[in-house]
mmCIF file of C-alpha atoms in Angstrom:
data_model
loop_
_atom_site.group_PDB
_atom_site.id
_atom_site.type_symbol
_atom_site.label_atom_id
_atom_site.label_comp_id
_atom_site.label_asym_id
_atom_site.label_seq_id
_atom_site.Cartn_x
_atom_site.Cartn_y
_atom_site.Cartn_z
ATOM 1 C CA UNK A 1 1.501 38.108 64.462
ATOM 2 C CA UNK A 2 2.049 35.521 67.136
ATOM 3 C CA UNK A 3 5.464 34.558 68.122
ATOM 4 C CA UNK A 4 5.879 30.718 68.578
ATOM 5 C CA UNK A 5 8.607 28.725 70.655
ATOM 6 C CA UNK A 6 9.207 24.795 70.063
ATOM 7 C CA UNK A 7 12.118 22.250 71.606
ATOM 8 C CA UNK A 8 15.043 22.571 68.272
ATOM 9 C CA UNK A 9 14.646 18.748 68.538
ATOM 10 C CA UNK A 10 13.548 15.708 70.056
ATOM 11 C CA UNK A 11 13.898 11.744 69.885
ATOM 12 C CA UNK A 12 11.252 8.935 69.942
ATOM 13 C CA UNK A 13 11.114 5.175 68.726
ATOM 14 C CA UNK A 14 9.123 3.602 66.820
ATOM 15 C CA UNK A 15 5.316 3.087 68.146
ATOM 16 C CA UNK A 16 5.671 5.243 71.052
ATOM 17 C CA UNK A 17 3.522 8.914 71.153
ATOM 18 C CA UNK A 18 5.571 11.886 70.708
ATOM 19 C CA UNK A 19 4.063 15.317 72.003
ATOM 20 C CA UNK A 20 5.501 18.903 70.465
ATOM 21 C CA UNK A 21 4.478 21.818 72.559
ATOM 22 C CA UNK A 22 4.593 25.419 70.998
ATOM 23 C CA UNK A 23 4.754 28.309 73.167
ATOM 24 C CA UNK A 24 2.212 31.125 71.606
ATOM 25 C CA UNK A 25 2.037 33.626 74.350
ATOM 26 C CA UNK A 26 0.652 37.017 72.486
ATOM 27 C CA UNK A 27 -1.825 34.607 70.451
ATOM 28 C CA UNK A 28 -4.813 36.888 69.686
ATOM 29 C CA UNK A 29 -7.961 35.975 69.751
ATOM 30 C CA UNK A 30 -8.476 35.364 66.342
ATOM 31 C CA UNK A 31 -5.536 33.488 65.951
ATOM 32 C CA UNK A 32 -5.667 29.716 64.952
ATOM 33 C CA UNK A 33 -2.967 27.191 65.609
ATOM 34 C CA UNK A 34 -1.716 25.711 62.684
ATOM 35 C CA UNK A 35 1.079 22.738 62.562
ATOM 36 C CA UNK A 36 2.895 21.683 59.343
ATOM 37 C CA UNK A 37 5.187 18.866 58.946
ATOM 38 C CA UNK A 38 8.415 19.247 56.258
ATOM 39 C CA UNK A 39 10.401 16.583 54.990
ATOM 40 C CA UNK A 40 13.975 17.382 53.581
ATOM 41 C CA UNK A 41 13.832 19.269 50.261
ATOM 42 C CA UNK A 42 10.040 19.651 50.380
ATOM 43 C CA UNK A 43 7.295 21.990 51.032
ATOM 44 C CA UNK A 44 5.612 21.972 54.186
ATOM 45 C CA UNK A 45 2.376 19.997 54.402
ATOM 46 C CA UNK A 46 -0.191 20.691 56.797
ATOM 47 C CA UNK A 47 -1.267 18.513 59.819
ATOM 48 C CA UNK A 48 -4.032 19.780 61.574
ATOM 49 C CA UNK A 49 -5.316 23.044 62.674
ATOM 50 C CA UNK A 50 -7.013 24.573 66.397
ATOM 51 C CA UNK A 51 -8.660 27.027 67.821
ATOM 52 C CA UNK A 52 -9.399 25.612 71.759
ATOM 53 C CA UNK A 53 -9.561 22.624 73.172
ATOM 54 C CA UNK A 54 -8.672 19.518 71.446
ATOM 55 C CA UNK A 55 -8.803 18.363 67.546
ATOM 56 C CA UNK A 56 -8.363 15.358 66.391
ATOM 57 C CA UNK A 57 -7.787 13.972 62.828
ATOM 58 C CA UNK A 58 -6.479 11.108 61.030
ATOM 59 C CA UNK A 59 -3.119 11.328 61.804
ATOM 60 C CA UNK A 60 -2.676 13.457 64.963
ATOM 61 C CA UNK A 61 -4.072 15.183 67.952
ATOM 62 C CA UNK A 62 -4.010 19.347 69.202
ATOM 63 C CA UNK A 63 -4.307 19.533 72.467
ATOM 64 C CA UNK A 64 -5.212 23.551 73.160
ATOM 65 C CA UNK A 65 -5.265 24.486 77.308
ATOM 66 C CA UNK A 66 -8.330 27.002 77.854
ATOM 67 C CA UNK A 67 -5.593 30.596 78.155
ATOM 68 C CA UNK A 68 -3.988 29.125 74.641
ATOM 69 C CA UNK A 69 -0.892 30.423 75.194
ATOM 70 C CA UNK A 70 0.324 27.250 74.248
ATOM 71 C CA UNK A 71 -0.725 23.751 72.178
ATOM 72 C CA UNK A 72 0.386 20.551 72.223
ATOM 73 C CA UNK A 73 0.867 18.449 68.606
ATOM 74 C CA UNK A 74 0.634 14.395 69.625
ATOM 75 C CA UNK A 75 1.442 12.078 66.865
ATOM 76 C CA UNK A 76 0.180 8.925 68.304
ATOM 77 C CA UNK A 77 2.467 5.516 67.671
ATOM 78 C CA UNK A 78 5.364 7.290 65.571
ATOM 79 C CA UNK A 79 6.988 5.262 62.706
ATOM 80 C CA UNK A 80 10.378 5.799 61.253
ATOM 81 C CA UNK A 81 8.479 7.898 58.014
ATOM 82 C CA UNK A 82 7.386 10.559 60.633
ATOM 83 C CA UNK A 83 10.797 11.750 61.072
ATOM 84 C CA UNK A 84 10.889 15.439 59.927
ATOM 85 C CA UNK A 85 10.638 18.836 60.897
ATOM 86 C CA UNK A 86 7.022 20.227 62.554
ATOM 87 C CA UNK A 87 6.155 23.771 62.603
ATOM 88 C CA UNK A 88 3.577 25.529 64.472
ATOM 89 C CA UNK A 89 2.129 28.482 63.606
ATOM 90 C CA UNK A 90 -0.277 31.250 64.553
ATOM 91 C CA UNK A 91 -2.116 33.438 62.735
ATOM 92 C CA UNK A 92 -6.132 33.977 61.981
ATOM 93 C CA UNK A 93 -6.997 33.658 57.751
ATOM 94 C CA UNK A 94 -5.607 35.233 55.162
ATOM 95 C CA UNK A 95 -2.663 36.772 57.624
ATOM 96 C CA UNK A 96 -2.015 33.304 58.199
ATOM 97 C CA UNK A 97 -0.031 33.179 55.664
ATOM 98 C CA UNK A 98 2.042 36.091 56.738
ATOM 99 C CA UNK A 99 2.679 33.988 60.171
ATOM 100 C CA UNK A 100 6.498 33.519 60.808
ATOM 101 C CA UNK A 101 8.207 29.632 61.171
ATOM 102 C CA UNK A 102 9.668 29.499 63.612
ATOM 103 C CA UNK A 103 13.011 27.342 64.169
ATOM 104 C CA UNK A 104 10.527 24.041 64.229
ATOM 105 C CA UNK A 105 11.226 21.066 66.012
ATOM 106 C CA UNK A 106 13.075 18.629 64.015
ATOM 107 C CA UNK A 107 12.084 14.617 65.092
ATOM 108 C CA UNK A 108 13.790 11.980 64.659
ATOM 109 C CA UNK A 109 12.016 8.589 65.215
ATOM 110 C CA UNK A 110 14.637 5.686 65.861
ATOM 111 C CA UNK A 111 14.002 1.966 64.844
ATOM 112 C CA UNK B 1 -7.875 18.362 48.588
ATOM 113 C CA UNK B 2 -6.054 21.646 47.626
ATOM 114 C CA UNK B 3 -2.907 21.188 45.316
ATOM 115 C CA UNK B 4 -0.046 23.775 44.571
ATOM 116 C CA UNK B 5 2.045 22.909 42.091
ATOM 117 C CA UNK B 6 5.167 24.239 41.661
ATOM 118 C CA UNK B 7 7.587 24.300 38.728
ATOM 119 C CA UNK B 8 10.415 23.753 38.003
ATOM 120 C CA UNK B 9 11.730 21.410 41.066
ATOM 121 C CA UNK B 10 15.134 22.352 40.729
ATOM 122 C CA UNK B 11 17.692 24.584 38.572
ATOM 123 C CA UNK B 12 20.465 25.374 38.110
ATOM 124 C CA UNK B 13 21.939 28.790 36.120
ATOM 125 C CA UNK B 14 24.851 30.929 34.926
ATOM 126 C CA UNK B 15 25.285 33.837 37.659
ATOM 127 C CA UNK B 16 23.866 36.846 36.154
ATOM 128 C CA UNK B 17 20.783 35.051 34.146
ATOM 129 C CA UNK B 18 17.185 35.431 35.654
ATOM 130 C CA UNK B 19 15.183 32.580 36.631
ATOM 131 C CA UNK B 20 11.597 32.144 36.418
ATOM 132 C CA UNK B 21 9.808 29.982 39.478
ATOM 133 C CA UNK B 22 6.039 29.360 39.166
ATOM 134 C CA UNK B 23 3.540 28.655 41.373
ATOM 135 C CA UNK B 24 0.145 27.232 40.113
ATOM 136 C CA UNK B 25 -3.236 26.474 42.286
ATOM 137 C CA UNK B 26 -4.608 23.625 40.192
ATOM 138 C CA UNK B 27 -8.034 23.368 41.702
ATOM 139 C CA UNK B 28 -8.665 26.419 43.732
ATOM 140 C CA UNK B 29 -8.592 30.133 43.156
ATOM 141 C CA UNK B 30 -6.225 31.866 45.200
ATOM 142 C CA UNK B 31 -6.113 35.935 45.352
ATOM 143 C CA UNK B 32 -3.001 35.561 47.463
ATOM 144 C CA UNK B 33 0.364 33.365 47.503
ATOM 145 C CA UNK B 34 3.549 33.731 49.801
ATOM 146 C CA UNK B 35 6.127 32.833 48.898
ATOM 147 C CA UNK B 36 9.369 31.774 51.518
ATOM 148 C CA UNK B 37 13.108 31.073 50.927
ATOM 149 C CA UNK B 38 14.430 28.758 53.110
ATOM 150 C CA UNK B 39 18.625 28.082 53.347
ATOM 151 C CA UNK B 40 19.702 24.607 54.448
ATOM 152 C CA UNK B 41 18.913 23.724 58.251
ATOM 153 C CA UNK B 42 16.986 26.754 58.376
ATOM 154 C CA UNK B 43 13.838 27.284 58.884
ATOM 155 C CA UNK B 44 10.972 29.583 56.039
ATOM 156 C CA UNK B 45 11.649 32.818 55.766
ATOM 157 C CA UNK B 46 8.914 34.877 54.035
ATOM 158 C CA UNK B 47 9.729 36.948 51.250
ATOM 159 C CA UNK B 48 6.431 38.795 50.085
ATOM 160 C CA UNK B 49 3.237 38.497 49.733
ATOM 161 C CA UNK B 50 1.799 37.674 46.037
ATOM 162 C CA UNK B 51 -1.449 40.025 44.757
ATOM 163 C CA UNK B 52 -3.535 38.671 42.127
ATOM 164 C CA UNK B 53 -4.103 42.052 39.844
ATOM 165 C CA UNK B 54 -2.148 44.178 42.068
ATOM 166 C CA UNK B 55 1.699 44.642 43.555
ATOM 167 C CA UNK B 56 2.853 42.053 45.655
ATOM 168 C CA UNK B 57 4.208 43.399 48.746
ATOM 169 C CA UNK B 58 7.473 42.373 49.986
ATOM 170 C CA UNK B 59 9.138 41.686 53.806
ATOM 171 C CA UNK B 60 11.445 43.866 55.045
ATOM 172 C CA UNK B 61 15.327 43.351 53.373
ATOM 173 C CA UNK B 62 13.699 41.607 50.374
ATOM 174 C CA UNK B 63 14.968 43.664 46.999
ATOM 175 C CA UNK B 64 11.490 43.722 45.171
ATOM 176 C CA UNK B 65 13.761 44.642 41.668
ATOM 177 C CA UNK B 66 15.551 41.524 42.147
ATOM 178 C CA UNK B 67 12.541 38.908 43.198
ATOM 179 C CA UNK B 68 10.066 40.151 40.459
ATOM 180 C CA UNK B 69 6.698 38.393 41.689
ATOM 181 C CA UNK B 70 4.069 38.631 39.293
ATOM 182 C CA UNK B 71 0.141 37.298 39.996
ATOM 183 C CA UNK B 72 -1.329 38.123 37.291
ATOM 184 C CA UNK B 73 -4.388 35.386 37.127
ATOM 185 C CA UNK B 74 -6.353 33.613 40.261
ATOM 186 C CA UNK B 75 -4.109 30.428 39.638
ATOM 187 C CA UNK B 76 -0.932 31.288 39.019
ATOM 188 C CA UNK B 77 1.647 33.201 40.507
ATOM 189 C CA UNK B 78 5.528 33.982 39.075
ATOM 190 C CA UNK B 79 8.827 34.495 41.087
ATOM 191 C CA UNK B 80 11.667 35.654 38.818
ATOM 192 C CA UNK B 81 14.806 36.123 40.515
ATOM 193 C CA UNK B 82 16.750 38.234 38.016
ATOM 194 C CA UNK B 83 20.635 38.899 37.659
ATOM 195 C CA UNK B 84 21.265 35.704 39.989
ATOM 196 C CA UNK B 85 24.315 35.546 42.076
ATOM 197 C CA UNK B 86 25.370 31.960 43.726
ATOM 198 C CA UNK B 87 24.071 33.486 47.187
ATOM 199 C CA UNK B 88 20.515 33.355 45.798
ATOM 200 C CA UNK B 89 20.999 29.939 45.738
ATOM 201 C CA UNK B 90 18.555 28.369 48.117
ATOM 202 C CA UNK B 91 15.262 26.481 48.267
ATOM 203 C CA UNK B 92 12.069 28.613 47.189
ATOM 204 C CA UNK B 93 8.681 27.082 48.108
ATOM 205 C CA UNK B 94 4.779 29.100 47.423
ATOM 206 C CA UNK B 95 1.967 28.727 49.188
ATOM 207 C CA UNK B 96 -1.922 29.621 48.807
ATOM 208 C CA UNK B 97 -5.151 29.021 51.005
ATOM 209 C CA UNK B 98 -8.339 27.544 49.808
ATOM 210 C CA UNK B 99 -10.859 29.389 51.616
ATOM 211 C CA UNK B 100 -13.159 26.245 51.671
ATOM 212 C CA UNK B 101 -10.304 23.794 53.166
ATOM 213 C CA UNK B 102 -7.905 24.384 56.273
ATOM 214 C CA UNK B 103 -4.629 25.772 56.414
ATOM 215 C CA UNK B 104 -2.663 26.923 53.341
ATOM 216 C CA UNK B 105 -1.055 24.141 50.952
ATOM 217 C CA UNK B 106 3.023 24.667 50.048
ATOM 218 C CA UNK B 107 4.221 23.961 46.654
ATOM 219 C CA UNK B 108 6.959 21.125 46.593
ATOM 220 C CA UNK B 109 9.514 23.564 46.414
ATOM 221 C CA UNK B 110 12.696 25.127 43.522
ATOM 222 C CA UNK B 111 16.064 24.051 44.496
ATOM 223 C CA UNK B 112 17.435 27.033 42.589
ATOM 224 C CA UNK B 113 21.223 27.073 42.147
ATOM 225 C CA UNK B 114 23.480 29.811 40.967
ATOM 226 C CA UNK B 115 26.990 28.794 39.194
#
């Protein structure tokens, strides 16, 4: 199972974009890239899952270069309620599961 | 979309009791659930891997006879962490996939803690 590598933390303000890049370099090629968001003293919820190129849902975007040794979470026009801590994982269906968290990037949106 | 529930949200026991943590899908079947331990400001750390019918298996430095996981229907899965000591206490979350949706869904989480 793929090993993923994220910042420990970053900063943003309110309304701006914030981009999270996770370093996946033995993804295999069944692997899909998963990203979870946790709040304190929750369970992680999911965000949005990839496989190449770019996905886009209601709340963010996955950008996925062509070798997809990496992927790049964008949470467009942050508000102080996305402050949390973002995983991404790897991992291809049922061994999904199985995937290890990494340290996650914990973000902290300022008013 | 997919829902995990998880129960109870938090408790607290006597060191040396058992706890019981469950883990319920409440509109899908799920043949397997994980379930992680995470410790403050640290990040999920898997603990086995929950079998419906069969033995869950567990990661390595897990101590099965201590976290008794039990999956014994297509809905609901058991964590019982038995003879408690205070450093069990931590936060225990489950998860399961719905293989119609995306991505697996995490219960809410136990705050379990040991006195």
């Amino acid at each position: 199972l793929a090993k993923t590598t994220q910042p420990i933390s970053m900063d943003s303000y309110e309304g701006q974009e914030v981009n999270i890049t996770c370093s996946h370099n033995n993804i295999a090629t069944n692997d899909y890239i998963t990203w979870y968001q946790q709040f304190p003293s929750q369970g992680p919820r999911f965000i949005i899952q990839g496989y190449k190129t770019k996905v886009t849902n209601e709340v963010a975007s996955l950008f996925i270069p062509a070798d997809r040794k990496s992927s790049t979470l964008s949470l467009p026009r942050v508000s102080l309620s996305d402050t949390a801590v973002y995983y991404c994982l790897v991992g291809d269906g049922d061994n999904a599961g199985k995937s290890t968290f990494g340290d996650g990037t914990t973000l902290t949106v300022k008013p | 979309g997919a829902v995990v529930s998880q129960h109870p949200s938090w408790v607290i026991c006597k060191s040396g009791t058992s706890v019981k943590i469950e883990c319920r899908s409440l509109d899908f079947q799920a043949t397997t659930m994980f379930w992680y331990r995470q410790f403050p400001k640290q990040s999920l750390m898997l603990m086995a891997t929950s079998n419906e019918g069969s033995k869950a298996t567990y990661e390595q430095g897990v101590e099965k006879d201590k976290f008794l996981i039990n999956h014994a229907s297509l809905t609901l899965s058991t964590l019982t962490v038995t003879s408690a000591h205070p450093e069990d206490s931590s936060f225990y979350i489950c998860s399961a996939r719905d293989r119609s949706g995306v991505g697996y869904t995490f219960g809410s989480g136990t705050r379990l803690t040991v006195v």
